[in-house]
Coordinates of C-alpha atoms in Angstrom, one line a residue:
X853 CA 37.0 -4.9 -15.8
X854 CA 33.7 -3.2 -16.4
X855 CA 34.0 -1.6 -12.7
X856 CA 37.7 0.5 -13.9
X857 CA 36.0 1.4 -17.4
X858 CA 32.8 2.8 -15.8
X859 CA 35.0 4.8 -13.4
X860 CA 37.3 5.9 -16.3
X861 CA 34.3 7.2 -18.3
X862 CA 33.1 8.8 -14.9
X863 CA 36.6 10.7 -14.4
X864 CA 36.7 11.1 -18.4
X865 CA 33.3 13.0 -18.3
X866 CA 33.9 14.6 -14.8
X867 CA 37.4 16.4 -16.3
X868 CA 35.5 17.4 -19.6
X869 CA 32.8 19.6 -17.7
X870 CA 35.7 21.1 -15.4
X871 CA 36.9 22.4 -18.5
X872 CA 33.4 23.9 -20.0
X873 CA 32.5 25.2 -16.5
X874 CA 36.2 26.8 -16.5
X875 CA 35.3 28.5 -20.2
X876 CA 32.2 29.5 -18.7
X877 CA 33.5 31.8 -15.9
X878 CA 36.1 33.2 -18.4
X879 CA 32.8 34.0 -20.4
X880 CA 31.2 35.2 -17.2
X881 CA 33.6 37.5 -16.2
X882 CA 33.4 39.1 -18.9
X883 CA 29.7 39.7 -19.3
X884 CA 29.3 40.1 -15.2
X885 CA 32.6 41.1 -13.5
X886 CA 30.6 42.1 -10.2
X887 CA 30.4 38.0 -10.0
X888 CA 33.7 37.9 -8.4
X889 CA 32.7 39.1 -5.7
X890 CA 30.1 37.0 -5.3
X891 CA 32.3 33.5 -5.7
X892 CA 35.0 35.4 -3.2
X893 CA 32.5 35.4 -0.3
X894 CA 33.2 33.7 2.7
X895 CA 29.9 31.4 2.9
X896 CA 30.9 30.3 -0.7
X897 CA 32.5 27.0 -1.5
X898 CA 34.6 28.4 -3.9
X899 CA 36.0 31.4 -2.0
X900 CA 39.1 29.2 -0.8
X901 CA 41.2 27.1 -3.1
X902 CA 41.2 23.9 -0.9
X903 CA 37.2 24.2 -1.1
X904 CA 37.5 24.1 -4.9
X905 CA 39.6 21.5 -4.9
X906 CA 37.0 19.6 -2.6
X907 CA 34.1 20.2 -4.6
X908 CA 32.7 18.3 -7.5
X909 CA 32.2 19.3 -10.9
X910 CA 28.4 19.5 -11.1
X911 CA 28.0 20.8 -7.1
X912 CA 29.4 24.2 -8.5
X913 CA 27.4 26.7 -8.6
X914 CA 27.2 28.6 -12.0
X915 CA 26.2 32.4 -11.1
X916 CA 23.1 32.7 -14.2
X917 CA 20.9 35.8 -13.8
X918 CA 18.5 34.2 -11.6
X919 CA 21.0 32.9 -9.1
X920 CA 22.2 36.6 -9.0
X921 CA 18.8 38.7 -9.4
X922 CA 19.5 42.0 -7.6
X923 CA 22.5 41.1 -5.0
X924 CA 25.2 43.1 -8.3
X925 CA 24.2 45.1 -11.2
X926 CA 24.4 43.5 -14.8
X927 CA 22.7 43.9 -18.4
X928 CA 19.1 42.5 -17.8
X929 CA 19.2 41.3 -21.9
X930 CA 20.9 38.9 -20.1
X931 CA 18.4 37.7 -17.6
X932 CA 15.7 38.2 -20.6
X933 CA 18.0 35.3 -22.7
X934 CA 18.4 33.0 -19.6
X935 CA 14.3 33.5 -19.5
X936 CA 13.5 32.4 -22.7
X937 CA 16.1 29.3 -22.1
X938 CA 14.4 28.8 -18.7
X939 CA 11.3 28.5 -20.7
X940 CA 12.5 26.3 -23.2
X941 CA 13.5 23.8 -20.7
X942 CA 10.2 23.8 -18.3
X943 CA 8.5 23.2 -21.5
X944 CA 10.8 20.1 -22.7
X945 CA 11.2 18.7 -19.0
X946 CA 7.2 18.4 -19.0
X947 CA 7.3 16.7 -22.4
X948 CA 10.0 14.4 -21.0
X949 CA 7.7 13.8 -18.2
X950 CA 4.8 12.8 -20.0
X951 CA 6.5 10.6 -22.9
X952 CA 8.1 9.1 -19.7
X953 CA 4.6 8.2 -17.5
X954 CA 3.0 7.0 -20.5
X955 CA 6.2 4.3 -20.9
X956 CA 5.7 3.4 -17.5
X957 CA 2.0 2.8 -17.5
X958 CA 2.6 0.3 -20.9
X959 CA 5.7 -1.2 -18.6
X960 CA 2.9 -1.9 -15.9
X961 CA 0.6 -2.9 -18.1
X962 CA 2.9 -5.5 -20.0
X963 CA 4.1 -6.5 -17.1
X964 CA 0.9 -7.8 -15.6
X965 CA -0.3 -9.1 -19.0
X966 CA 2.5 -11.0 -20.0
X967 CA 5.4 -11.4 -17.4
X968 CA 5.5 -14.4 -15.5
X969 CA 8.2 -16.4 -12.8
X970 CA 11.0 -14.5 -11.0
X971 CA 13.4 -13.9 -13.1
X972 CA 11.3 -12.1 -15.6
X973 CA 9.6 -10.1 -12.9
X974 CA 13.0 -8.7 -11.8
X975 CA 13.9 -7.5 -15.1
X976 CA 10.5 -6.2 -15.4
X977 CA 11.1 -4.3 -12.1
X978 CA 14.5 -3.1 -13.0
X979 CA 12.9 -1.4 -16.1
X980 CA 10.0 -0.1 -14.3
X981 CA 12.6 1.5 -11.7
X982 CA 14.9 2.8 -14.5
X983 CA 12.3 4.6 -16.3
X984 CA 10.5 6.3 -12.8
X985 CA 14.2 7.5 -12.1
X986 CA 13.9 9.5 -15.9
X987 CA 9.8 10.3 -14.1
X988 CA 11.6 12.0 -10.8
X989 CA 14.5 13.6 -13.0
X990 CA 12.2 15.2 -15.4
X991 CA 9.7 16.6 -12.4
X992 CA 13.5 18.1 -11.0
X993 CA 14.3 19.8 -14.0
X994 CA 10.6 21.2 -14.6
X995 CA 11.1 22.7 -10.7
X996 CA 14.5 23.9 -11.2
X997 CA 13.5 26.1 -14.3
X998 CA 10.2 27.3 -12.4
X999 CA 12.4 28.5 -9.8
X1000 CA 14.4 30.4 -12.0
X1001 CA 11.6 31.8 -13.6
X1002 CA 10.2 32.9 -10.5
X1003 CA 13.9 34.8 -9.7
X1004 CA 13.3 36.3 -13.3
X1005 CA 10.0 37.1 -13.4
X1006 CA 10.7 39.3 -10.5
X1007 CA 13.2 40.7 -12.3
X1008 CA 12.1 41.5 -15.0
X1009 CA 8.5 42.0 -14.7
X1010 CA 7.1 38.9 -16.4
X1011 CA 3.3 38.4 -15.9
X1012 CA 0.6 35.8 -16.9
X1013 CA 3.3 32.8 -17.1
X1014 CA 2.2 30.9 -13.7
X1015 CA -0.8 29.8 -14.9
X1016 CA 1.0 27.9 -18.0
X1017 CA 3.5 26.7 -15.9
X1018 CA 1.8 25.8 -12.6
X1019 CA 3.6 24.3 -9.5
X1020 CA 4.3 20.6 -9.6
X1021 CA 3.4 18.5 -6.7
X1022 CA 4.1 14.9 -6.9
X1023 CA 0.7 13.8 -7.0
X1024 CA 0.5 15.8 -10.5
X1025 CA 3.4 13.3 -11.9
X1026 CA 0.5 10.7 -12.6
X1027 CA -0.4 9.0 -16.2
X1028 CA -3.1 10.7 -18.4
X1029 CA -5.7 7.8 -17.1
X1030 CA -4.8 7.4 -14.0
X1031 CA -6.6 9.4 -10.8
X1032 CA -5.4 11.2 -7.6
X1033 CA -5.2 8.5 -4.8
X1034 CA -8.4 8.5 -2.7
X1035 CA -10.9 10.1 -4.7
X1036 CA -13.8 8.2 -6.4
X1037 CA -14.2 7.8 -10.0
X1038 CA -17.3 10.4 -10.1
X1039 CA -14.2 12.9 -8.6
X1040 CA -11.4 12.3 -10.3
X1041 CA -9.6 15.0 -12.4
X1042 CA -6.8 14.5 -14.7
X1043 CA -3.8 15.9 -13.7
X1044 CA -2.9 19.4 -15.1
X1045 CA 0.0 18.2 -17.3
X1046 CA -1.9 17.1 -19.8
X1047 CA -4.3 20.4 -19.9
X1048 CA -1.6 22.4 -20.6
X1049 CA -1.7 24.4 -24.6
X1050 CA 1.4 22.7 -25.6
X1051 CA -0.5 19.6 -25.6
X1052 CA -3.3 20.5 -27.6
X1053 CA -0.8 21.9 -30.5
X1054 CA 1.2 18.7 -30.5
X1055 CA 2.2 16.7 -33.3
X1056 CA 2.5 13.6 -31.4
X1057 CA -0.4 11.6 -33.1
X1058 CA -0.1 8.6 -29.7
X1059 CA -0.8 11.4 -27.8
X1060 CA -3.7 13.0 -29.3
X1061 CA -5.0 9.7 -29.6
X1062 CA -4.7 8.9 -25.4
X1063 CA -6.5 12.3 -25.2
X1064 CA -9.1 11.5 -27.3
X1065 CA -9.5 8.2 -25.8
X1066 CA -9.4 9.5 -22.4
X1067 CA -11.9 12.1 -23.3
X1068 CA -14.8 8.8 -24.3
X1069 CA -13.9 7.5 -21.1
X1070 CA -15.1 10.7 -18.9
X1071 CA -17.9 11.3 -21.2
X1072 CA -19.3 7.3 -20.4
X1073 CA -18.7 7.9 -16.9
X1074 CA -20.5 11.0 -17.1
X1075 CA -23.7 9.5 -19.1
X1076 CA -23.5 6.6 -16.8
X1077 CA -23.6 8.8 -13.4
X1078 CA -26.5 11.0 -15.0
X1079 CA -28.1 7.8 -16.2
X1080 CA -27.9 6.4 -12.5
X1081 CA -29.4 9.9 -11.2
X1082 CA -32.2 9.7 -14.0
X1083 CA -32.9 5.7 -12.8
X1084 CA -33.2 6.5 -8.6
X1085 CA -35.2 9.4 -9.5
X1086 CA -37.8 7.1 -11.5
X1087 CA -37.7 4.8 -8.6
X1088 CA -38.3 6.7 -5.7
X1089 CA -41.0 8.1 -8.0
X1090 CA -42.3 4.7 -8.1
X1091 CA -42.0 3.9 -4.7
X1092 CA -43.7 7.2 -3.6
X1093 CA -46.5 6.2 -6.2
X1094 CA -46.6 2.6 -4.4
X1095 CA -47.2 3.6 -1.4
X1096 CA -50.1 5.7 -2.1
X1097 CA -51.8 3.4 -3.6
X1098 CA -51.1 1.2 -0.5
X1099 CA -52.5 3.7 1.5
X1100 CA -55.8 3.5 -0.5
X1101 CA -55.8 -0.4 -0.8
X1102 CA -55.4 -0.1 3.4
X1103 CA -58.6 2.5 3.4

């Protein structure tokens, strides 16, 4: 039954990291020994044995450098390793983010085009919500490596790097096109995801083309608002014009 196979793969995957995260404290204690002192406090789940047995695989916390910062003494080469994979990640995550919003907004867009009756509508719908689950995930991940930046950066004295990697709201996980909600067209800003310099050095050639397409599409509304300025500036020049010359007609 598919039910029994998905739980088998579930248990089979579940017992697999037990065993890597097991390797990993072996590993850890030997880098950081202070961290057994850390896992044997009272407020931590995994102080007692019948609290390990209780919690799940991924619920375990792992004891990196930024989970520790200052509370015990350890080599900060490696906090400056965990920082440069912290880095890594907040940098991939956003890529996943965008690839992600941009699949979404052709989902929508096929969707309305070409999807018609129930049936296809709920598959359409299923895909949509499958790929804003990969949308939420990715904004998760970017946080969770910001926040250990910010543990690290304290740490180890980092400066400059907030303004690359900015905090993420969710009205910033928006597609390349598409505007904050309830600002006007003459307003609108694109969100700062795809500002950032990774973007601008990319190889991806769809990308660079949305950009560049997005970039005509600010420019035309920008000629078209300076051209409506130019237009009710001629008029009311014509209408104050008008009006003297109905004042001498009246005379």
């Amino acid at each position: 039954h598919a039910k029994d196979r998905q739980h088998t793969r579930l248990q089979l995957r579940t017992n697999t990291l037990q065993r890597k995260i097991d390797n990993w404290f072996k590993a850890l204690q030997l880098y950081i020994p202070n961290v057994a002192l850390l896992r044997q406090k009272p407020d931590q789940p995994t102080s007692t044995a019948k609290s390990r047995k209780e919690l799940k695989p991924h619920e375990i916390r792992l004891w990196l450098p930024s989970a520790i910062s200052r509370t015990v003494a350890f080599d900060e080469s490696l906090a400056e390793i965990e920082w440069k994979l912290r880095i890594g990640q907040a940098y991939e995550s956003l890529d996943a983010l965008r690839n992600n919003l941009r699949i979404r907004s052709h989902l929508f867009k096929f969707k309305d085009r070409f999807i018609r009756g129930q049936a296809a509508n709920t598959r359409a719908r299923n895909s949509i919500d499958l790929v804003q689950a990969r949308v939420d995930a990715s904004g998760e991940e970017y946080r969770a490596a910001r926040l250990a930046l910010v543990s690290l950066g304290d740490l180890l004295k980092k400066l400059g790097w907030h303004d690359k990697l900015p905090v993420l709201a969710d009205s910033d996980k928006r597609e390349i096109s598409e505007g904050a909600f309830g600002i006007s067209d003459g307003r609108q800003k694109m969100s700062w995801i795809w500002k950032s310099l990774e973007v601008a050095e990319s190889g991806d050639d769809a990308l660079q083309d949305a950009l560049r397409i997005e970039w005509c599409k600010s420019r035309a509304r920008a000629m078209r608002f300076t051209e409506e300025v130019e237009l009710l500036t001629e008029e009311m020049r014509r209408v104050r014009r008008f009006l003297l010359w109905q004042e001498g007609y009246w005379k």
